Amino acid sequence: MTTGEPTTRDGLLARAAEYAATVPIDLDVAQLEWAISERARRRAGCCRYDADSGEITVVLTWDAYREFGWDEFVGTIRHELVHAWEFQRFGESGHGDRFYRKADGIDAPRHCRSFTDGRLELVCTDEHCDWRPERHRASKPVRQPDAAYQCGDCGSEYVVRHRTSGRTWRTADGYERAREALGDDW
Ligand SMILES: [Zn+2]
Ligand SMILES: [Zn+2]
């Protein structure tokens, strides 16, 4: 097994195929094709099926991988493997009950992750400052905003805001509590 985060497109494809073989799903992963998409907007991955040849291609979005990092991106791979499983078994795939049951069975996210809108934002606490950068990943400034990080414009403290829930935090403890409270809605 390779370790560390892939840094090239070829590296990501090889690692994804290697990872797929470790997922406990009754799917012939050796038959899958893998490809990178540079252009997909909003979708971290997709699964293509050619009904004539039976060829199944898992397409991974490079920018999404760059934003999520490997540890989160494996969720996207698992999600697409469920589509691949449906295509291989049933010749069709969607987000129906069968999909959800299988996704739950291998601990895959039920929904295709989107990635163009940052999940998080850092918000300066100074009311006269409009510094508000987006963040996609739980990087250290997100996990530990109190670890000597500050607004990139004026140097004030900032809060981290989880956009869909509106939840905010300013400390490492606050991050842990938010993460726990949000659970699958993270
Ligand atoms: Zn999907
Ligand atoms: Zn500021």
Short mmCIF file of N, CA and C and ligand atoms in Angstrom, two decimals:
data_model
loop_
_atom_site.label_atom_id
_atom_site.label_comp_id
_atom_site.label_asym_id
_atom_site.label_seq_id
_atom_site.Cartn_x
_atom_site.Cartn_y
_atom_site.Cartn_z
N MET A 1 0.85 -1.20 0.00
CA MET A 1 0.00 0.00 0.00
C MET A 1 0.88 1.25 0.00
N THR A 2 0.43 2.25 -0.72
CA THR A 2 1.11 3.54 -0.69
C THR A 2 0.60 4.33 0.52
N THR A 3 1.41 5.23 0.98
CA THR A 3 0.95 6.08 2.07
C THR A 3 1.15 7.54 1.68
N GLY A 4 0.62 8.44 2.50
CA GLY A 4 0.73 9.86 2.20
C GLY A 4 -0.33 10.26 1.20
N GLU A 5 -0.50 11.56 1.02
CA GLU A 5 -1.52 12.05 0.11
C GLU A 5 -0.98 12.11 -1.31
N PRO A 6 -1.73 11.57 -2.27
CA PRO A 6 -1.29 11.69 -3.66
C PRO A 6 -1.13 13.16 -4.04
N THR A 7 -0.10 13.45 -4.83
CA THR A 7 0.15 14.84 -5.22
C THR A 7 0.01 15.05 -6.72
N THR A 8 -0.23 13.97 -7.44
CA THR A 8 -0.42 14.10 -8.89
C THR A 8 -1.71 13.40 -9.29
N ARG A 9 -2.19 13.72 -10.47
CA ARG A 9 -3.43 13.10 -10.97
C ARG A 9 -3.26 11.59 -11.12
N ASP A 10 -2.12 11.18 -11.69
CA ASP A 10 -1.88 9.75 -11.84
C ASP A 10 -1.80 9.08 -10.47
N GLY A 11 -1.17 9.78 -9.54
CA GLY A 11 -1.06 9.25 -8.18
C GLY A 11 -2.42 9.07 -7.55
N LEU A 12 -3.31 10.04 -7.77
CA LEU A 12 -4.66 9.97 -7.21
C LEU A 12 -5.43 8.79 -7.80
N LEU A 13 -5.32 8.61 -9.12
CA LEU A 13 -6.04 7.51 -9.77
C LEU A 13 -5.55 6.16 -9.26
N ALA A 14 -4.23 6.03 -9.15
CA ALA A 14 -3.66 4.76 -8.68
C ALA A 14 -4.09 4.49 -7.24
N ARG A 15 -4.03 5.53 -6.43
CA ARG A 15 -4.38 5.37 -5.02
C ARG A 15 -5.87 5.06 -4.86
N ALA A 16 -6.69 5.71 -5.68
CA ALA A 16 -8.14 5.49 -5.60
C ALA A 16 -8.48 4.04 -5.97
N ALA A 17 -7.84 3.53 -7.02
CA ALA A 17 -8.09 2.15 -7.44
C ALA A 17 -7.63 1.17 -6.35
N GLU A 18 -6.50 1.49 -5.75
CA GLU A 18 -5.96 0.66 -4.68
C GLU A 18 -6.91 0.69 -3.47
N TYR A 19 -7.38 1.88 -3.15
CA TYR A 19 -8.30 2.03 -2.02
C TYR A 19 -9.61 1.27 -2.29
N ALA A 20 -10.12 1.39 -3.52
CA ALA A 20 -11.41 0.76 -3.86
C ALA A 20 -11.37 -0.74 -3.59
N ALA A 21 -10.21 -1.34 -3.82
CA ALA A 21 -10.09 -2.79 -3.62
C ALA A 21 -10.20 -3.18 -2.15
N THR A 22 -10.05 -2.21 -1.25
CA THR A 22 -10.13 -2.50 0.18
C THR A 22 -11.53 -2.27 0.75
N VAL A 23 -12.42 -1.69 -0.07
CA VAL A 23 -13.78 -1.40 0.40
C VAL A 23 -14.62 -2.68 0.34
N PRO A 24 -15.28 -3.04 1.43
CA PRO A 24 -16.03 -4.30 1.46
C PRO A 24 -17.36 -4.21 0.71
N ILE A 25 -17.26 -4.21 -0.60
CA ILE A 25 -18.45 -4.15 -1.44
C ILE A 25 -18.31 -5.22 -2.50
N ASP A 26 -19.40 -5.93 -2.79
CA ASP A 26 -19.31 -7.05 -3.75
C ASP A 26 -19.36 -6.52 -5.17
N LEU A 27 -18.23 -5.96 -5.56
CA LEU A 27 -18.09 -5.29 -6.83
C LEU A 27 -16.74 -5.73 -7.39
N ASP A 28 -16.71 -5.97 -8.73
CA ASP A 28 -15.45 -6.36 -9.34
C ASP A 28 -14.66 -5.08 -9.66
N VAL A 29 -13.90 -4.60 -8.67
CA VAL A 29 -13.23 -3.31 -8.85
C VAL A 29 -12.14 -3.36 -9.92
N ALA A 30 -11.63 -4.54 -10.21
CA ALA A 30 -10.60 -4.65 -11.24
C ALA A 30 -11.16 -4.28 -12.62
N GLN A 31 -12.49 -4.37 -12.76
CA GLN A 31 -13.13 -4.04 -14.04
C GLN A 31 -13.39 -2.55 -14.22
N LEU A 32 -13.19 -1.78 -13.17
CA LEU A 32 -13.51 -0.36 -13.26
C LEU A 32 -12.44 0.42 -14.00
N GLU A 33 -12.89 1.44 -14.71
CA GLU A 33 -11.97 2.41 -15.30
C GLU A 33 -11.96 3.63 -14.37
N TRP A 34 -10.85 4.33 -14.35
CA TRP A 34 -10.72 5.51 -13.49
C TRP A 34 -10.29 6.69 -14.34
N ALA A 35 -10.86 7.84 -14.06
CA ALA A 35 -10.50 9.04 -14.83
C ALA A 35 -10.57 10.27 -13.94
N ILE A 36 -9.86 11.28 -14.36
CA ILE A 36 -9.87 12.57 -13.65
C ILE A 36 -10.69 13.56 -14.45
N SER A 37 -11.50 14.33 -13.76
CA SER A 37 -12.18 15.44 -14.41
C SER A 37 -11.56 16.74 -13.91
N GLU A 38 -11.31 17.65 -14.84
CA GLU A 38 -10.76 18.95 -14.45
C GLU A 38 -11.89 19.96 -14.35
N ARG A 39 -13.02 19.62 -14.94
CA ARG A 39 -14.01 20.65 -15.15
C ARG A 39 -15.26 20.54 -14.32
N ALA A 40 -15.52 19.38 -13.77
CA ALA A 40 -16.80 19.20 -13.09
C ALA A 40 -17.01 20.32 -12.10
N ARG A 41 -18.13 20.93 -12.17
CA ARG A 41 -18.46 21.99 -11.23
C ARG A 41 -19.40 21.43 -10.18
N ARG A 42 -19.07 21.66 -8.97
CA ARG A 42 -19.94 21.32 -7.86
C ARG A 42 -19.95 19.83 -7.50
N ARG A 43 -19.41 18.99 -8.35
CA ARG A 43 -19.47 17.57 -7.98
C ARG A 43 -18.07 17.02 -7.79
N ALA A 44 -17.90 16.31 -6.72
CA ALA A 44 -16.57 15.80 -6.38
C ALA A 44 -16.22 14.56 -7.20
N GLY A 45 -17.25 13.89 -7.71
CA GLY A 45 -16.98 12.71 -8.50
C GLY A 45 -18.24 12.30 -9.23
N CYS A 46 -18.11 11.40 -10.18
CA CYS A 46 -19.31 10.82 -10.77
C CYS A 46 -18.93 9.46 -11.34
N CYS A 47 -19.95 8.73 -11.72
CA CYS A 47 -19.74 7.39 -12.21
C CYS A 47 -20.45 7.26 -13.54
N ARG A 48 -19.70 6.90 -14.59
CA ARG A 48 -20.29 6.79 -15.92
C ARG A 48 -20.43 5.33 -16.30
N TYR A 49 -21.50 5.06 -17.02
CA TYR A 49 -21.78 3.69 -17.42
C TYR A 49 -22.08 3.65 -18.91
N ASP A 50 -21.38 2.80 -19.62
CA ASP A 50 -21.67 2.59 -21.04
C ASP A 50 -22.47 1.29 -21.15
N ALA A 51 -23.75 1.44 -21.42
CA ALA A 51 -24.64 0.27 -21.39
C ALA A 51 -24.28 -0.73 -22.49
N ASP A 52 -23.70 -0.27 -23.59
CA ASP A 52 -23.36 -1.19 -24.68
C ASP A 52 -22.16 -2.06 -24.32
N SER A 53 -21.11 -1.44 -23.82
CA SER A 53 -19.90 -2.20 -23.52
C SER A 53 -19.89 -2.71 -22.08
N GLY A 54 -20.75 -2.10 -21.24
CA GLY A 54 -20.75 -2.47 -19.83
C GLY A 54 -19.63 -1.79 -19.06
N GLU A 55 -18.90 -0.91 -19.73
CA GLU A 55 -17.77 -0.26 -19.07
C GLU A 55 -18.24 0.78 -18.05
N ILE A 56 -17.63 0.72 -16.88
CA ILE A 56 -17.97 1.65 -15.80
C ILE A 56 -16.74 2.48 -15.50
N THR A 57 -16.91 3.79 -15.52
CA THR A 57 -15.78 4.69 -15.25
C THR A 57 -16.08 5.57 -14.05
N VAL A 58 -15.22 5.51 -13.07
CA VAL A 58 -15.35 6.40 -11.91
C VAL A 58 -14.51 7.64 -12.22
N VAL A 59 -15.18 8.78 -12.22
CA VAL A 59 -14.51 10.03 -12.57
C VAL A 59 -14.34 10.86 -11.30
N LEU A 60 -13.12 11.22 -11.02
CA LEU A 60 -12.81 11.98 -9.80
C LEU A 60 -12.43 13.41 -10.18
N THR A 61 -12.92 14.35 -9.42
CA THR A 61 -12.66 15.76 -9.74
C THR A 61 -11.42 16.24 -8.99
N TRP A 62 -10.44 16.64 -9.76
CA TRP A 62 -9.14 17.00 -9.18
C TRP A 62 -9.26 18.13 -8.16
N ASP A 63 -10.00 19.18 -8.52
CA ASP A 63 -10.12 20.32 -7.61
C ASP A 63 -10.79 19.92 -6.29
N ALA A 64 -11.73 19.00 -6.38
CA ALA A 64 -12.40 18.56 -5.16
C ALA A 64 -11.41 17.82 -4.26
N TYR A 65 -10.62 16.98 -4.87
CA TYR A 65 -9.60 16.27 -4.10
C TYR A 65 -8.65 17.26 -3.42
N ARG A 66 -8.24 18.28 -4.17
CA ARG A 66 -7.32 19.28 -3.62
C ARG A 66 -7.95 20.00 -2.43
N GLU A 67 -9.25 20.20 -2.50
CA GLU A 67 -9.92 20.92 -1.42
C GLU A 67 -10.24 20.03 -0.23
N PHE A 68 -10.63 18.80 -0.49
CA PHE A 68 -11.00 17.91 0.62
C PHE A 68 -9.79 17.31 1.32
N GLY A 69 -8.77 16.99 0.52
CA GLY A 69 -7.68 16.17 1.05
C GLY A 69 -8.09 14.70 0.99
N TRP A 70 -7.11 13.83 1.06
CA TRP A 70 -7.35 12.40 0.87
C TRP A 70 -8.35 11.83 1.89
N ASP A 71 -8.17 12.16 3.16
CA ASP A 71 -9.01 11.55 4.20
C ASP A 71 -10.50 11.80 3.98
N GLU A 72 -10.83 12.97 3.46
CA GLU A 72 -12.25 13.22 3.19
C GLU A 72 -12.64 12.71 1.81
N PHE A 73 -11.69 12.70 0.91
CA PHE A 73 -12.02 12.32 -0.45
C PHE A 73 -12.39 10.84 -0.56
N VAL A 74 -11.92 10.03 0.35
CA VAL A 74 -12.28 8.61 0.29
C VAL A 74 -13.80 8.44 0.40
N GLY A 75 -14.47 9.36 1.07
CA GLY A 75 -15.95 9.31 1.13
C GLY A 75 -16.56 9.42 -0.26
N THR A 76 -15.99 10.30 -1.06
CA THR A 76 -16.45 10.46 -2.45
C THR A 76 -16.22 9.15 -3.22
N ILE A 77 -15.06 8.55 -3.02
CA ILE A 77 -14.76 7.30 -3.72
C ILE A 77 -15.77 6.23 -3.32
N ARG A 78 -16.06 6.13 -2.03
CA ARG A 78 -17.03 5.12 -1.57
C ARG A 78 -18.40 5.37 -2.18
N HIS A 79 -18.79 6.65 -2.22
CA HIS A 79 -20.08 6.99 -2.81
C HIS A 79 -20.14 6.54 -4.28
N GLU A 80 -19.09 6.83 -5.02
CA GLU A 80 -19.09 6.46 -6.44
C GLU A 80 -19.03 4.94 -6.61
N LEU A 81 -18.43 4.25 -5.67
CA LEU A 81 -18.39 2.78 -5.76
C LEU A 81 -19.79 2.19 -5.62
N VAL A 82 -20.64 2.85 -4.86
CA VAL A 82 -22.02 2.37 -4.74
C VAL A 82 -22.73 2.52 -6.09
N HIS A 83 -22.48 3.65 -6.76
CA HIS A 83 -23.05 3.79 -8.12
C HIS A 83 -22.49 2.68 -9.02
N ALA A 84 -21.19 2.45 -8.94
CA ALA A 84 -20.57 1.43 -9.79
C ALA A 84 -21.19 0.06 -9.51
N TRP A 85 -21.43 -0.21 -8.23
CA TRP A 85 -22.05 -1.48 -7.84
C TRP A 85 -23.44 -1.62 -8.46
N GLU A 86 -24.23 -0.54 -8.41
CA GLU A 86 -25.57 -0.60 -9.01
C GLU A 86 -25.48 -0.82 -10.52
N PHE A 87 -24.55 -0.10 -11.17
CA PHE A 87 -24.41 -0.28 -12.61
C PHE A 87 -24.01 -1.72 -12.94
N GLN A 88 -23.05 -2.25 -12.18
CA GLN A 88 -22.57 -3.60 -12.47
C GLN A 88 -23.67 -4.64 -12.24
N ARG A 89 -24.45 -4.46 -11.19
CA ARG A 89 -25.48 -5.42 -10.84
C ARG A 89 -26.78 -5.26 -11.61
N PHE A 90 -27.19 -3.99 -11.76
CA PHE A 90 -28.54 -3.72 -12.24
C PHE A 90 -28.59 -2.92 -13.54
N GLY A 91 -27.43 -2.47 -14.02
CA GLY A 91 -27.41 -1.71 -15.27
C GLY A 91 -27.97 -0.32 -15.17
N GLU A 92 -28.19 0.15 -13.97
CA GLU A 92 -28.70 1.50 -13.76
C GLU A 92 -28.33 1.92 -12.34
N SER A 93 -28.35 3.24 -12.13
CA SER A 93 -28.03 3.71 -10.79
C SER A 93 -28.65 5.07 -10.54
N GLY A 94 -29.02 5.30 -9.31
CA GLY A 94 -29.60 6.59 -8.94
C GLY A 94 -29.43 6.75 -7.44
N HIS A 95 -30.19 7.66 -6.86
CA HIS A 95 -30.12 7.82 -5.41
C HIS A 95 -31.42 7.34 -4.79
N GLY A 96 -31.72 6.08 -4.97
CA GLY A 96 -32.95 5.51 -4.43
C GLY A 96 -32.68 4.70 -3.17
N ASP A 97 -33.72 3.99 -2.71
CA ASP A 97 -33.59 3.22 -1.48
C ASP A 97 -32.46 2.19 -1.55
N ARG A 98 -32.37 1.53 -2.71
CA ARG A 98 -31.32 0.51 -2.86
C ARG A 98 -29.94 1.14 -2.72
N PHE A 99 -29.79 2.32 -3.32
CA PHE A 99 -28.52 3.03 -3.22
C PHE A 99 -28.22 3.38 -1.76
N TYR A 100 -29.21 3.93 -1.08
CA TYR A 100 -28.99 4.37 0.31
C TYR A 100 -28.65 3.20 1.23
N ARG A 101 -29.35 2.08 1.04
CA ARG A 101 -29.06 0.91 1.88
C ARG A 101 -27.63 0.45 1.68
N LYS A 102 -27.22 0.41 0.42
CA LYS A 102 -25.85 -0.05 0.14
C LYS A 102 -24.84 0.96 0.67
N ALA A 103 -25.14 2.24 0.47
CA ALA A 103 -24.22 3.29 0.95
C ALA A 103 -24.06 3.18 2.46
N ASP A 104 -25.17 3.00 3.17
CA ASP A 104 -25.10 2.86 4.62
C ASP A 104 -24.28 1.63 4.99
N GLY A 105 -24.44 0.57 4.20
CA GLY A 105 -23.75 -0.69 4.48
C GLY A 105 -22.24 -0.57 4.42
N ILE A 106 -21.73 0.31 3.59
CA ILE A 106 -20.27 0.46 3.52
C ILE A 106 -19.84 1.82 4.05
N ASP A 107 -20.75 2.46 4.81
CA ASP A 107 -20.40 3.72 5.45
C ASP A 107 -19.98 4.79 4.44
N ALA A 108 -20.71 4.84 3.33
CA ALA A 108 -20.42 5.85 2.30
C ALA A 108 -21.41 7.00 2.46
N PRO A 109 -21.00 8.22 2.15
CA PRO A 109 -21.95 9.34 2.20
C PRO A 109 -23.10 9.09 1.23
N ARG A 110 -24.33 9.44 1.63
CA ARG A 110 -25.48 9.20 0.78
C ARG A 110 -25.55 10.18 -0.38
N HIS A 111 -25.00 11.34 -0.17
CA HIS A 111 -25.13 12.38 -1.19
C HIS A 111 -23.80 12.69 -1.83
N CYS A 112 -23.85 12.98 -3.12
CA CYS A 112 -22.65 13.41 -3.81
C CYS A 112 -22.23 14.74 -3.20
N ARG A 113 -21.00 14.82 -2.81
CA ARG A 113 -20.54 16.07 -2.20
C ARG A 113 -20.35 17.13 -3.28
N SER A 114 -20.76 18.32 -2.96
CA SER A 114 -20.41 19.43 -3.84
C SER A 114 -19.23 20.13 -3.20
N PHE A 115 -18.54 20.91 -3.97
CA PHE A 115 -17.33 21.47 -3.39
C PHE A 115 -17.03 22.89 -3.78
N THR A 116 -17.79 23.47 -4.73
CA THR A 116 -17.36 24.80 -5.17
C THR A 116 -17.65 25.88 -4.14
N ASP A 117 -18.66 25.67 -3.32
CA ASP A 117 -18.90 26.64 -2.27
C ASP A 117 -18.23 26.15 -1.00
N GLY A 118 -17.43 27.00 -0.42
CA GLY A 118 -16.76 26.60 0.81
C GLY A 118 -17.79 26.24 1.86
N ARG A 119 -17.53 25.20 2.59
CA ARG A 119 -18.42 24.76 3.65
C ARG A 119 -18.32 25.70 4.85
N LEU A 120 -17.14 26.28 4.95
CA LEU A 120 -16.83 27.08 6.13
C LEU A 120 -16.36 28.46 5.70
N GLU A 121 -16.49 29.40 6.60
CA GLU A 121 -15.85 30.69 6.34
C GLU A 121 -15.28 31.21 7.65
N LEU A 122 -14.22 31.98 7.50
CA LEU A 122 -13.64 32.66 8.65
C LEU A 122 -14.20 34.07 8.62
N VAL A 123 -14.66 34.55 9.76
CA VAL A 123 -15.31 35.86 9.78
C VAL A 123 -14.62 36.73 10.82
N CYS A 124 -14.06 37.83 10.38
CA CYS A 124 -13.38 38.75 11.30
C CYS A 124 -14.39 39.31 12.30
N THR A 125 -13.97 39.45 13.56
CA THR A 125 -14.90 39.94 14.58
C THR A 125 -14.98 41.47 14.62
N ASP A 126 -14.06 42.12 13.89
CA ASP A 126 -14.11 43.59 13.86
C ASP A 126 -15.23 44.02 12.90
N GLU A 127 -16.19 44.76 13.42
CA GLU A 127 -17.36 45.08 12.60
C GLU A 127 -17.02 45.96 11.39
N HIS A 128 -15.86 46.61 11.41
CA HIS A 128 -15.49 47.47 10.29
C HIS A 128 -14.65 46.73 9.26
N CYS A 129 -14.40 45.47 9.52
CA CYS A 129 -13.52 44.70 8.64
C CYS A 129 -14.37 43.68 7.89
N ASP A 130 -14.16 43.57 6.58
CA ASP A 130 -14.99 42.62 5.83
C ASP A 130 -14.20 41.38 5.39
N TRP A 131 -13.14 41.05 6.08
CA TRP A 131 -12.35 39.83 5.80
C TRP A 131 -13.23 38.62 6.08
N ARG A 132 -13.41 37.77 5.06
CA ARG A 132 -14.33 36.64 5.18
C ARG A 132 -13.96 35.52 4.21
N PRO A 133 -12.78 34.99 4.33
CA PRO A 133 -12.38 33.95 3.36
C PRO A 133 -13.11 32.63 3.56
N GLU A 134 -13.32 31.92 2.44
CA GLU A 134 -13.96 30.60 2.50
C GLU A 134 -12.93 29.54 2.86
N ARG A 135 -13.40 28.52 3.50
CA ARG A 135 -12.56 27.35 3.75
C ARG A 135 -13.37 26.10 3.44
N HIS A 136 -12.70 25.14 2.82
CA HIS A 136 -13.37 23.89 2.46
C HIS A 136 -13.04 22.78 3.44
N ARG A 137 -11.87 22.87 4.01
CA ARG A 137 -11.38 21.76 4.84
C ARG A 137 -11.22 22.19 6.27
N ALA A 138 -11.22 21.20 7.15
CA ALA A 138 -10.98 21.47 8.56
C ALA A 138 -9.48 21.62 8.78
N SER A 139 -8.92 22.69 8.23
CA SER A 139 -7.49 22.98 8.40
C SER A 139 -7.26 23.47 9.82
N LYS A 140 -6.01 23.68 10.17
CA LYS A 140 -5.71 24.08 11.54
C LYS A 140 -6.37 25.41 11.95
N PRO A 141 -6.38 26.42 11.07
CA PRO A 141 -7.09 27.66 11.46
C PRO A 141 -8.58 27.45 11.69
N VAL A 142 -9.14 26.37 11.14
CA VAL A 142 -10.55 26.03 11.38
C VAL A 142 -10.70 25.25 12.68
N ARG A 143 -9.78 24.32 12.90
CA ARG A 143 -9.86 23.46 14.09
C ARG A 143 -9.40 24.17 15.36
N GLN A 144 -8.44 25.06 15.20
CA GLN A 144 -7.86 25.73 16.37
C GLN A 144 -7.73 27.23 16.14
N PRO A 145 -8.87 27.90 15.97
CA PRO A 145 -8.78 29.34 15.68
C PRO A 145 -8.09 30.12 16.79
N ASP A 146 -8.05 29.53 17.98
CA ASP A 146 -7.43 30.25 19.11
C ASP A 146 -5.92 29.98 19.21
N ALA A 147 -5.36 29.24 18.26
CA ALA A 147 -3.92 28.94 18.31
C ALA A 147 -3.13 30.03 17.59
N ALA A 148 -3.26 31.25 18.04
CA ALA A 148 -2.47 32.37 17.53
C ALA A 148 -2.75 32.72 16.07
N TYR A 149 -3.95 32.37 15.58
CA TYR A 149 -4.33 32.82 14.24
C TYR A 149 -5.15 34.09 14.37
N GLN A 150 -5.15 34.89 13.30
CA GLN A 150 -5.91 36.13 13.34
C GLN A 150 -6.35 36.55 11.94
N CYS A 151 -7.21 37.56 11.92
CA CYS A 151 -7.71 38.11 10.66
C CYS A 151 -6.54 38.49 9.75
N GLY A 152 -6.64 38.11 8.46
CA GLY A 152 -5.57 38.38 7.52
C GLY A 152 -5.47 39.85 7.11
N ASP A 153 -6.50 40.63 7.42
CA ASP A 153 -6.46 42.05 7.06
C ASP A 153 -6.08 42.94 8.24
N CYS A 154 -6.82 42.78 9.34
CA CYS A 154 -6.64 43.75 10.42
C CYS A 154 -6.03 43.13 11.68
N GLY A 155 -5.87 41.82 11.70
CA GLY A 155 -5.22 41.20 12.85
C GLY A 155 -6.13 40.95 14.05
N SER A 156 -7.44 41.20 13.89
CA SER A 156 -8.38 40.91 14.99
C SER A 156 -8.63 39.41 15.09
N GLU A 157 -9.33 39.01 16.12
CA GLU A 157 -9.77 37.63 16.22
C GLU A 157 -10.82 37.38 15.14
N TYR A 158 -10.97 36.11 14.79
CA TYR A 158 -12.05 35.75 13.87
C TYR A 158 -12.84 34.60 14.44
N VAL A 159 -14.04 34.40 13.92
CA VAL A 159 -14.80 33.20 14.26
C VAL A 159 -14.88 32.34 13.01
N VAL A 160 -15.01 31.05 13.20
CA VAL A 160 -15.24 30.14 12.09
C VAL A 160 -16.74 29.89 12.02
N ARG A 161 -17.28 29.95 10.83
CA ARG A 161 -18.73 29.76 10.67
C ARG A 161 -18.98 28.60 9.71
N HIS A 162 -19.77 27.64 10.16
CA HIS A 162 -20.22 26.53 9.32
C HIS A 162 -21.46 27.02 8.59
N ARG A 163 -21.36 27.17 7.28
CA ARG A 163 -22.37 27.93 6.56
C ARG A 163 -23.78 27.34 6.59
N THR A 164 -23.92 26.04 6.35
CA THR A 164 -25.29 25.53 6.25
C THR A 164 -26.01 25.54 7.59
N SER A 165 -25.28 25.37 8.68
CA SER A 165 -25.94 25.36 10.00
C SER A 165 -25.90 26.73 10.66
N GLY A 166 -24.97 27.58 10.23
CA GLY A 166 -24.82 28.89 10.86
C GLY A 166 -24.03 28.84 12.16
N ARG A 167 -23.61 27.66 12.54
CA ARG A 167 -22.90 27.49 13.79
C ARG A 167 -21.50 28.13 13.72
N THR A 168 -21.10 28.79 14.80
CA THR A 168 -19.78 29.43 14.81
C THR A 168 -18.98 28.97 16.02
N TRP A 169 -17.66 29.11 15.93
CA TRP A 169 -16.80 28.82 17.08
C TRP A 169 -15.52 29.64 16.97
N ARG A 170 -14.86 29.80 18.12
CA ARG A 170 -13.68 30.65 18.19
C ARG A 170 -12.51 29.92 18.84
N THR A 171 -12.77 28.69 19.32
CA THR A 171 -11.73 27.94 20.04
C THR A 171 -11.69 26.49 19.55
N ALA A 172 -10.63 25.80 19.93
CA ALA A 172 -10.50 24.38 19.58
C ALA A 172 -11.63 23.57 20.23
N ASP A 173 -12.00 23.91 21.46
CA ASP A 173 -13.11 23.23 22.14
C ASP A 173 -14.41 23.46 21.39
N GLY A 174 -14.59 24.70 20.97
CA GLY A 174 -15.81 25.06 20.23
C GLY A 174 -15.90 24.27 18.94
N TYR A 175 -14.75 24.08 18.28
CA TYR A 175 -14.73 23.29 17.06
C TYR A 175 -15.16 21.85 17.35
N GLU A 176 -14.59 21.26 18.40
CA GLU A 176 -14.93 19.87 18.75
C GLU A 176 -16.42 19.73 19.04
N ARG A 177 -16.97 20.69 19.78
CA ARG A 177 -18.40 20.63 20.11
C ARG A 177 -19.26 20.76 18.86
N ALA A 178 -18.86 21.69 17.97
CA ALA A 178 -19.64 21.89 16.74
C ALA A 178 -19.61 20.64 15.88
N ARG A 179 -18.43 20.07 15.78
CA ARG A 179 -18.26 18.89 14.94
C ARG A 179 -19.14 17.74 15.46
N GLU A 180 -19.15 17.60 16.77
CA GLU A 180 -19.93 16.54 17.38
C GLU A 180 -21.42 16.79 17.19
N ALA A 181 -21.82 18.05 17.42
CA ALA A 181 -23.25 18.39 17.31
C ALA A 181 -23.73 18.24 15.87
N LEU A 182 -22.88 18.59 14.92
CA LEU A 182 -23.31 18.55 13.52
C LEU A 182 -23.33 17.12 12.98
N GLY A 183 -22.44 16.29 13.48
CA GLY A 183 -22.43 14.88 13.05
C GLY A 183 -22.39 14.76 11.54
N ASP A 184 -23.36 14.07 10.97
CA ASP A 184 -23.39 13.85 9.52
C ASP A 184 -23.67 15.12 8.74
N ASP A 185 -24.14 16.15 9.42
CA ASP A 185 -24.42 17.40 8.72
C ASP A 185 -23.19 18.27 8.56
N TRP A 186 -22.05 17.78 9.03
CA TRP A 186 -20.80 18.54 8.89
C TRP A 186 -20.56 18.87 7.43
ZN ZN B 1 -24.33 9.96 -6.26
ZN ZN B 2 -10.28 41.96 10.27
#
